[in-house]
Coordinates of C-alpha atoms and ligand atoms in Angstrom, one line a residue:
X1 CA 40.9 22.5 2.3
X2 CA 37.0 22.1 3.2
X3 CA 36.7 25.0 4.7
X4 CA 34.1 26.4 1.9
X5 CA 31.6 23.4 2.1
X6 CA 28.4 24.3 2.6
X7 CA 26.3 22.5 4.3
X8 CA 23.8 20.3 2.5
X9 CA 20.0 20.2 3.6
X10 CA 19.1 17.1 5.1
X11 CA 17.3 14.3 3.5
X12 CA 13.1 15.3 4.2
X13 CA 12.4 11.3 5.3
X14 CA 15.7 10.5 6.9
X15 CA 15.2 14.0 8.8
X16 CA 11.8 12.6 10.2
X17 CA 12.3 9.3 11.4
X18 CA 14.9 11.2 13.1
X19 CA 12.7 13.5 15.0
X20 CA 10.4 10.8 15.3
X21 CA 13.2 8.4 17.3
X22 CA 14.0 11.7 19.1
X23 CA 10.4 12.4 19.9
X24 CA 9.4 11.0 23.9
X25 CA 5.5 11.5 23.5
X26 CA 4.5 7.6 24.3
X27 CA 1.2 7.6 21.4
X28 CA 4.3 9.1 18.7
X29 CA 2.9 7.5 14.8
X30 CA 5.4 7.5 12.3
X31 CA 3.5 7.5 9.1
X32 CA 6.6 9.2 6.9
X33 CA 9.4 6.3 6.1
X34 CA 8.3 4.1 3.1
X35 CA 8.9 1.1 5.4
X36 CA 6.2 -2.0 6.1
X37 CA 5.1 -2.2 9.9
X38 CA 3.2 -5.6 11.4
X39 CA 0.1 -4.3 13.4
X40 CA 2.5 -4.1 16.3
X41 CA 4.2 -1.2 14.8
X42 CA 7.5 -3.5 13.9
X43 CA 9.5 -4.0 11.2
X44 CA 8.9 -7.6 9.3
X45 CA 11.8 -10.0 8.5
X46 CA 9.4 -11.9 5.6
X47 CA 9.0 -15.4 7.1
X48 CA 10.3 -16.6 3.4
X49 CA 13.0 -14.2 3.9
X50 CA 13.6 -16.0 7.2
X51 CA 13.9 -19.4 5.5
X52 CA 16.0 -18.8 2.9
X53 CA 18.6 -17.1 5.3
X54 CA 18.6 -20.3 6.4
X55 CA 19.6 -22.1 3.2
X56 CA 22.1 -19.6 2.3
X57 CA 23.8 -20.7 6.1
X58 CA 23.9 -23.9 5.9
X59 CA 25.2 -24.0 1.5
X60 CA 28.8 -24.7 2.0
X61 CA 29.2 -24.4 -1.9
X62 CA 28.9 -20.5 -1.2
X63 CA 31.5 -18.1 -0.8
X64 CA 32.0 -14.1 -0.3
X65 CA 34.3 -14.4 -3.5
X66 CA 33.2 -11.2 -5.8
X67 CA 30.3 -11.5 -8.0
X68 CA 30.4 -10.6 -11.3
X69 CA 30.4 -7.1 -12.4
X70 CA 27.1 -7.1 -13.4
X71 CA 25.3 -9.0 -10.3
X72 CA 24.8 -12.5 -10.0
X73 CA 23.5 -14.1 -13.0
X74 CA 20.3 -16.4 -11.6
X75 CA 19.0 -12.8 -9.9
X76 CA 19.1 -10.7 -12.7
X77 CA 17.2 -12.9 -15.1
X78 CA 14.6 -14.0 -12.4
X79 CA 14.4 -10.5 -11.4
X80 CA 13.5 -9.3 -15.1
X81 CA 10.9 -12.7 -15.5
X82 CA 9.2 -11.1 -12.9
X83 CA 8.7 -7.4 -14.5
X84 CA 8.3 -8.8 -17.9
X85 CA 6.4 -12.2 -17.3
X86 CA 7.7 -16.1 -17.6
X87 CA 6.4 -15.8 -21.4
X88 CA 7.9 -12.6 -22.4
X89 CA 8.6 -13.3 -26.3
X90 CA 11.3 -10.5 -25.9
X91 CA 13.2 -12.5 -23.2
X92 CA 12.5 -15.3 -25.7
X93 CA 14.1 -13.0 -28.4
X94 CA 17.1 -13.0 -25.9
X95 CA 16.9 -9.0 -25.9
X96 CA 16.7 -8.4 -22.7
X97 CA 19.3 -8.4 -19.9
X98 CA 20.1 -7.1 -16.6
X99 CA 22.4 -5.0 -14.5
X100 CA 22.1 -6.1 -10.3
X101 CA 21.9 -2.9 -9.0
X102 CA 22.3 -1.6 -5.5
X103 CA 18.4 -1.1 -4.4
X104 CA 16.1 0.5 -6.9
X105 CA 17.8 4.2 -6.4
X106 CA 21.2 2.4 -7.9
X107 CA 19.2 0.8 -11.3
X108 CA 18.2 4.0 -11.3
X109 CA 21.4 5.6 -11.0
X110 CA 22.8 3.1 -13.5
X111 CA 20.1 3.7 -16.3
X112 CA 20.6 7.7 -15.9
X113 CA 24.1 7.3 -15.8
X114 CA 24.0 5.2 -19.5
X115 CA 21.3 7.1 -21.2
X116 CA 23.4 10.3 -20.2
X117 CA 26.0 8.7 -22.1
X118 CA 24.7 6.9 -25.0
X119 CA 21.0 7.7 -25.5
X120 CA 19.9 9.4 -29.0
X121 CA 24.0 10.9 -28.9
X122 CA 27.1 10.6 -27.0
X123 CA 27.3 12.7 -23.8
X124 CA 23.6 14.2 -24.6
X125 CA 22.8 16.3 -21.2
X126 CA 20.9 18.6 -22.9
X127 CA 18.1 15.7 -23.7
X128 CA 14.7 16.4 -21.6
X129 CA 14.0 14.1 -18.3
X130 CA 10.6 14.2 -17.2
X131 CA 9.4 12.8 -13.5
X132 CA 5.9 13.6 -12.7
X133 CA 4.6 16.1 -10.8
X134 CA 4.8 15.3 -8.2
X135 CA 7.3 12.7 -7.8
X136 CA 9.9 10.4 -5.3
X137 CA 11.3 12.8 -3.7
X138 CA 15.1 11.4 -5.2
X139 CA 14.2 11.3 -9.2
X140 CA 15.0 14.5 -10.1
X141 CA 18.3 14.5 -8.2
X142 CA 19.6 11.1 -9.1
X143 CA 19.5 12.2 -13.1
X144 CA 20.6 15.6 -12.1
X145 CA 23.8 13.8 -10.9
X146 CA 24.0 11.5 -13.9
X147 CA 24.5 15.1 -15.6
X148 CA 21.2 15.3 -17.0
X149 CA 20.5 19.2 -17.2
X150 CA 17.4 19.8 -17.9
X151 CA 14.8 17.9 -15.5
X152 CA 10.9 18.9 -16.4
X153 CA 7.9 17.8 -14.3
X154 CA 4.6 16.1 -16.3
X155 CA 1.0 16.5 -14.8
X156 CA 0.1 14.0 -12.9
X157 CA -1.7 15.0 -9.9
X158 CA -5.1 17.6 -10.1
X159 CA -5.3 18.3 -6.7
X160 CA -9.0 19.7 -6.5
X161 CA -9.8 16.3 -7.5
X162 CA -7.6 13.8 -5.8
X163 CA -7.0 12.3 -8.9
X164 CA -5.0 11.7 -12.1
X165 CA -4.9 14.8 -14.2
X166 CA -5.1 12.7 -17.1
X167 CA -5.6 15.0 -20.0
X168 CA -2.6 17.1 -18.5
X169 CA -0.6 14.1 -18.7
X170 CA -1.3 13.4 -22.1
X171 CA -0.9 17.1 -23.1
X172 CA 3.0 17.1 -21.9
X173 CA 3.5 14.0 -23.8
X174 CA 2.1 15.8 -27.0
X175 CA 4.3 19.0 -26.7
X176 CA 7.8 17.8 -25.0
X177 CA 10.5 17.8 -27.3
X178 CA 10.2 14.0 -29.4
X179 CA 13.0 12.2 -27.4
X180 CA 12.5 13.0 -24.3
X181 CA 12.9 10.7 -21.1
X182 CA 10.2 10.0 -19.0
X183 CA 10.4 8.1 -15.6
X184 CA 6.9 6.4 -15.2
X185 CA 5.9 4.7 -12.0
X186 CA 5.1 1.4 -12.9
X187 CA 2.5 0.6 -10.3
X188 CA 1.5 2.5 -6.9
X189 CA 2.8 5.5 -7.6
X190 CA 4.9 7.4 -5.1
X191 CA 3.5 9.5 -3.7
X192 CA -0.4 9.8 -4.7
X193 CA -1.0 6.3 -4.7
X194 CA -3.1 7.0 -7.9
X195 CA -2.3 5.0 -11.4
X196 CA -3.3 5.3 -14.9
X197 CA -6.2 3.1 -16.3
X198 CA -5.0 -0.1 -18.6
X199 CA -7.0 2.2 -21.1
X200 CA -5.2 5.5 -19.9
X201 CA -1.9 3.5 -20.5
X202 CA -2.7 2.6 -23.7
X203 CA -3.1 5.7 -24.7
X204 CA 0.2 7.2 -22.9
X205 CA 2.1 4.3 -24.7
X206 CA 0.9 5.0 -28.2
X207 CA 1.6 8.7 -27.7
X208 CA 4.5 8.0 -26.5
X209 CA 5.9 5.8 -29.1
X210 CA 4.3 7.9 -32.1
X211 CA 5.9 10.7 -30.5
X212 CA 9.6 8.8 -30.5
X213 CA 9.7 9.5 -26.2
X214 CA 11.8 6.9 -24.0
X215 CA 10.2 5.3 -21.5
X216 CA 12.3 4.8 -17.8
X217 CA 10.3 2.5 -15.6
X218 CA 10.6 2.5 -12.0
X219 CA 9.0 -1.1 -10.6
X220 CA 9.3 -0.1 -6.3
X221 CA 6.6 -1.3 -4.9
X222 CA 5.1 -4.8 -7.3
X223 CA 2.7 -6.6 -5.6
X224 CA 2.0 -3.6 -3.1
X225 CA -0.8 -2.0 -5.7
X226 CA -2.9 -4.9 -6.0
X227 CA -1.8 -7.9 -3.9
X228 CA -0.7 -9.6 -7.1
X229 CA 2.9 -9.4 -9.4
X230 CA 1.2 -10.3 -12.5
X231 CA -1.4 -7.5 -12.4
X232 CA 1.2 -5.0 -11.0
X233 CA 3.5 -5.5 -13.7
X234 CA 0.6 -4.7 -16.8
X235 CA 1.8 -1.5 -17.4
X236 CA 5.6 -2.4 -17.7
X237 CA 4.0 -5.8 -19.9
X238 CA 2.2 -3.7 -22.2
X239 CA 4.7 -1.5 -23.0
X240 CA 7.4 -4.2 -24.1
X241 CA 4.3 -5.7 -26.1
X242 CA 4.1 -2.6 -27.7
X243 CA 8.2 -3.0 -29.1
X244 CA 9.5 -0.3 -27.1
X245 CA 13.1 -0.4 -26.4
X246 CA 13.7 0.2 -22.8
X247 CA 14.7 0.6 -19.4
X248 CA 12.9 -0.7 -16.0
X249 CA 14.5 -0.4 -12.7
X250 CA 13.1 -2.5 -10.1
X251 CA 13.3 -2.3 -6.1
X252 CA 13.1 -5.2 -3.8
X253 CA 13.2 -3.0 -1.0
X254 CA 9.8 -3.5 0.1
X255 CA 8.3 -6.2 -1.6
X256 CA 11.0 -8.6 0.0
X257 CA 11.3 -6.2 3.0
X258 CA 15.1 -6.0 2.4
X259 CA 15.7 -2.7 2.9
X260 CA 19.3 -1.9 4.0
X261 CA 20.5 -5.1 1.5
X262 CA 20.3 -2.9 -1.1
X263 CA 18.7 -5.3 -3.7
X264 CA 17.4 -3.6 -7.0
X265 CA 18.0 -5.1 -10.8
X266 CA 18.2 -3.0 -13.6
X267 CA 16.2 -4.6 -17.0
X268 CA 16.8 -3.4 -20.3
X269 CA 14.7 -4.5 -23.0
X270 CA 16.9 -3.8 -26.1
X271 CA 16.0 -4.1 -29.8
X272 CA 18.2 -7.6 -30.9
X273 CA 20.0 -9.7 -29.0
X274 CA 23.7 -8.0 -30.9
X275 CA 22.5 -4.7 -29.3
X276 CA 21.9 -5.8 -25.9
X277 CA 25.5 -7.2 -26.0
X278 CA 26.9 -4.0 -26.7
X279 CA 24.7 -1.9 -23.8
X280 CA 25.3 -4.1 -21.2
X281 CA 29.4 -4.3 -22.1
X282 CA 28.9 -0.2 -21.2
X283 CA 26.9 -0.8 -18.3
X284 CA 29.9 -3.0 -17.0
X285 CA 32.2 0.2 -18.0
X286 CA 29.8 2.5 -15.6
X287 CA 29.4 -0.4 -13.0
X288 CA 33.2 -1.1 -12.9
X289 CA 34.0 2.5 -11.6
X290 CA 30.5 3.2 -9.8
X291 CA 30.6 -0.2 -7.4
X292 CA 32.6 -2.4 -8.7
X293 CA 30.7 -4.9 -8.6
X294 CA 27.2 -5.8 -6.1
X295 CA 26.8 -7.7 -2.8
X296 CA 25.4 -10.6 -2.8
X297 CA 23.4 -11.2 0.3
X298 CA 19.9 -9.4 -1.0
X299 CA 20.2 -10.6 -4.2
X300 CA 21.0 -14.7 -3.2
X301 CA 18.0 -14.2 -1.2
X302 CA 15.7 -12.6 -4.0
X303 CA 16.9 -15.7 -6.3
X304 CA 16.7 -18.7 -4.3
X305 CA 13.2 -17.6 -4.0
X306 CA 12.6 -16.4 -7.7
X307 CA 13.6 -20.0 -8.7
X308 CA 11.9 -22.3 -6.5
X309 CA 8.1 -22.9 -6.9
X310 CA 7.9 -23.4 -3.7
X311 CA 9.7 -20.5 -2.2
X312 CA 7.9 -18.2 -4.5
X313 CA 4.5 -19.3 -3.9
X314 CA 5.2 -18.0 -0.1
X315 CA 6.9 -15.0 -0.8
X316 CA 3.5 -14.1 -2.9
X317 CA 1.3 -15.1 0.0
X318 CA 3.7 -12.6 2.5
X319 CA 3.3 -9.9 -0.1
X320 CA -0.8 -10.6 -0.1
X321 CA 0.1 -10.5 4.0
X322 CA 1.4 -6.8 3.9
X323 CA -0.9 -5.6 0.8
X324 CA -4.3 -7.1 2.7
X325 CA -2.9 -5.2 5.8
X326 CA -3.1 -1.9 3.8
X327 CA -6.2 -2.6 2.3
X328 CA -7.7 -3.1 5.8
X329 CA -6.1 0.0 7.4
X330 CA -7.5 2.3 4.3
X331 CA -10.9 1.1 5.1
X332 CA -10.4 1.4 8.7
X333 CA -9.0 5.0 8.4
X334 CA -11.8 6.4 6.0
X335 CA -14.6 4.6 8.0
X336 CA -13.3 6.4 11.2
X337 CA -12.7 9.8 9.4
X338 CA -16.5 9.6 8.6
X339 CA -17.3 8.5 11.7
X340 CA -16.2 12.0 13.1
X341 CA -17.4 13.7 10.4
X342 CA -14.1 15.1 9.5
X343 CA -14.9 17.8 6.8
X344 CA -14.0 17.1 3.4
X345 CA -14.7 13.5 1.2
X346 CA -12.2 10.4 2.4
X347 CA -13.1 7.9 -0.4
X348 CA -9.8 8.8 -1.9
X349 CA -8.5 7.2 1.1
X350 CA -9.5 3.6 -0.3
X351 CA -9.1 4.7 -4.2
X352 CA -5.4 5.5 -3.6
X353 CA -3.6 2.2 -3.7
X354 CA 0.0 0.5 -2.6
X355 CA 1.8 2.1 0.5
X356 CA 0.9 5.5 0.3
X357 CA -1.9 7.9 0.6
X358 CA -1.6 11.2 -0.4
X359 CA -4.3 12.9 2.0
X360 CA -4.6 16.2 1.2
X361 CA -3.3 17.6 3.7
X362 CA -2.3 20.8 3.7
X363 CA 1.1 22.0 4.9
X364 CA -0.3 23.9 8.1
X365 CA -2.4 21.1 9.1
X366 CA 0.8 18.3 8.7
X367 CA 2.8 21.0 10.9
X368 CA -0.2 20.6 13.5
X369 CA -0.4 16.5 13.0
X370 CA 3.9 16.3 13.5
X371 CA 3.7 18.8 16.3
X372 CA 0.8 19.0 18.5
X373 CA -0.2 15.8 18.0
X374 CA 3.1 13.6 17.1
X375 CA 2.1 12.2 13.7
X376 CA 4.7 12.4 12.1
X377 CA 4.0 12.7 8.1
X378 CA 5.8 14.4 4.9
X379 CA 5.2 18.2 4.3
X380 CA 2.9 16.8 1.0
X381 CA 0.6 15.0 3.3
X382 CA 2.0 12.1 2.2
X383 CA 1.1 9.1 4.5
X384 CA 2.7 5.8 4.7
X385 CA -0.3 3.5 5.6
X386 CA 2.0 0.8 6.9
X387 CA 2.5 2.9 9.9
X388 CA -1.0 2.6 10.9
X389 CA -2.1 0.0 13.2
X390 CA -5.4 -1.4 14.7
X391 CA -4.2 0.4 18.0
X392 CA -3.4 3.8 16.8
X393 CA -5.7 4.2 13.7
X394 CA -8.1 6.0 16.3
X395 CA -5.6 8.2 17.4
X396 CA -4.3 9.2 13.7
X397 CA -7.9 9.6 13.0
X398 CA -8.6 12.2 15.3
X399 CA -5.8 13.7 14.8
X400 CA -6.2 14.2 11.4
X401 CA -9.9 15.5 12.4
X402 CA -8.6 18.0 15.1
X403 CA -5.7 19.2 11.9
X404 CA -9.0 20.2 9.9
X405 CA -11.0 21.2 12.2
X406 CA -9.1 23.1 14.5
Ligands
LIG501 N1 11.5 4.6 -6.7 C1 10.5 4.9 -5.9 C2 9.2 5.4 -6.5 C3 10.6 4.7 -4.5 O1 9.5 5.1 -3.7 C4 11.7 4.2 -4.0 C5 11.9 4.0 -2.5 N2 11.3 4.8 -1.6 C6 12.8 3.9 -4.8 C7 12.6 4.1 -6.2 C8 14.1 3.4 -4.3 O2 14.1 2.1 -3.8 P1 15.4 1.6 -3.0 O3 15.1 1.8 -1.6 O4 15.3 0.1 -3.4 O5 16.6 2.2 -3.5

């Protein structure tokens, strides 16, 4: 009965650690999975993380009894005080509520799969979805499968200037259909590492609302832009200041380091507290046949820390630990780029901010850093700069020199 399945191309980053685990060359980088690495090149079990395994060990009020459908209560409303801020009048208003999801892909997921459903019309897959251009590799696809038909791209990126193309941005907001969807990267954007201005934001949110356009958040990487929640979360602040109603799909993949525990929360930010009843009795619908309901390992984790003053002045001072490392390695990386005189200007290098760089790279020249030299980096010359450390920044360097040179 199979006998007709095609096969499926495999996942770009999954495909490269892969070939990177496969790889024997000893001085092997991988700079492609969006993971954090210490300076020794390992992964990094948060030392808050650590401690609050502990707790959760040693609680013998806890249980692996299901949670609730829609996650764990103490989670989902720490998770959103975080996006929105502790003095959020709208989570004063009691308007906004939450959906634990699994990771950020699955809030994602779950806001697709109920704006498919009940957004401006019943069923309504004709309605516009704009990611930007470019994008996480996995936006397009995950509202393609929540049946959304017709997926656009915005400008975003001007490549000949390593920058924001701002007016293009701004242009696609003016001439999309009024209703469309638009996923905007909350902070650090994936995977150019470039962000709008508060003033550029300002601008996006009043054309956006004069325009009648939704706006889909996607929060993956706060407190990886700047070193600091509060700052990281402006955009996805101003925005709810500004009496939009909508959706915001946070990750606590990396800032928690809790990758495979699939912890993500999806916040909705609904117009009265009556109407936020009613969407988050469908999102129970969608998560009732979808999961089921979450697991609770991640997301006990994310909340024991979310709610003690204590645990969550640490957590912020490991996040400053991983953001400071990336601060120093972008410095480290242009500086030695200039050093060898690498044609071509690497200030963009320390402009771009949170985990990636987008180098500008061209395709050729990543085929020569993954195969002569055994860099291993996404065909956009995407780099993760997590992956770089203080012992093989010099080797990256001059590989990157010898790709543009050669
Ligand atoms: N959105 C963006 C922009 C991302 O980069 C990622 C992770 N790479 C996600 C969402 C998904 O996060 P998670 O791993 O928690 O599903």
């Amino acid at each position: 009965v199979f006998r007709e399945v095609p096969q499926a191309a495999p996942v770009a980053v999954f495909k490269l650690s892969q070939d990177f685990s496969n790889d024997q060359f000893p001085k092997k980088v991988n700079l492609g999975v969006g993971a954090y690495r210490t300076d020794e090149g390992q992964p990094w079990v948060l030392p808050v993380v650590k401690k609050v395994e502990k707790i959760i060990v040693h609680d013998d009020r806890l249980n692996h009894e299901y949670l609730p459908i829609l996650g764990l209560p103490e989670f989902r409303s720490s998770a959103s005080k975080i996006a929105l801020g502790d003095d959020s009048p709208a989570i004063q208003e009691n308007r906004v509520g939450a959906v634990q999801c699994l990771g950020g892909t699955g809030a994602l997921k779950m806001g697709a799969e109920f704006l498919r459903r009940f957004y401006n019309g019943n069923n309504n897959t004709k309605t516009p979805v704009y990611v930007s251009a470019p994008t996480w590799e996995n936006h397009n696809a995950v509202f393609a499968n929540a049946g959304f038909e017709d997926i656009r791209s915005y400008k975003y990126w001007d490549a000949e200037k390593r920058g924001l193309d701002f007016a293009g941005f701004l242009g696609d907001l003016e001439s999309c259909p009024e209703h469309s969807i638009f996923v905007l990267h909350a902070c650090a954007h994936n995977p150019t590492g470039t962000d709008p201005t508060h003033e550029q934001w300002k601008q996006i949110a009043d054309t956006m609302m004069r325009r009648n356009l939704f706006v889909f958040f996607d929060s993956a990487y706060q407190g990886f832009a700047s070193g600091s929640l509060d700052k990281d979360a402006w955009a996805v602040r101003y925005f709810v200041s500004m009496d939009f109603e909508m959706l915001c799909a946070q990750s606590f993949s990396k800032n928690f380091g809790l990758y495979n525990e699939r912890v993500g929360n999806l916040t909705i930010v609904a117009r009265d507290a009556d109407n936020l009843k009613r969407i988050l009795s469908q999102m129970e619908m969608i998560v009732r046949t979808t999961w089921s309901n979450p697991p609770s390992q991640g997301a006990r984790i994310v909340a024991i820390t979310l709610n003690s003053s204590e645990l969550f002045t640490e957590w912020k001072d490991n996040v400053k630990t991983m953001a400071d490392r990336v601060l120093l390695m972008r410095a480290q990386l242009k500086a030695k780029l200039q050093a060898l005189g690498t044609p071509g200007t690497w200030d963009h290098i320390t402009e771009q901010i949170g985990m990636f760089s987008f180098t500008g790279l061209n395709p050729k020249q990543v085929e020569y850093m993954v195969k002569e030299r055994h860099v291993y980096l996404m065909a956009s010359g995407r780099i993760n700069m997590c992956g770089l450390t203080t012992k093989n920044i010099d080797y990256v360097a001059e590989s990157i020199h010898e790709a543009v040179t050669k």
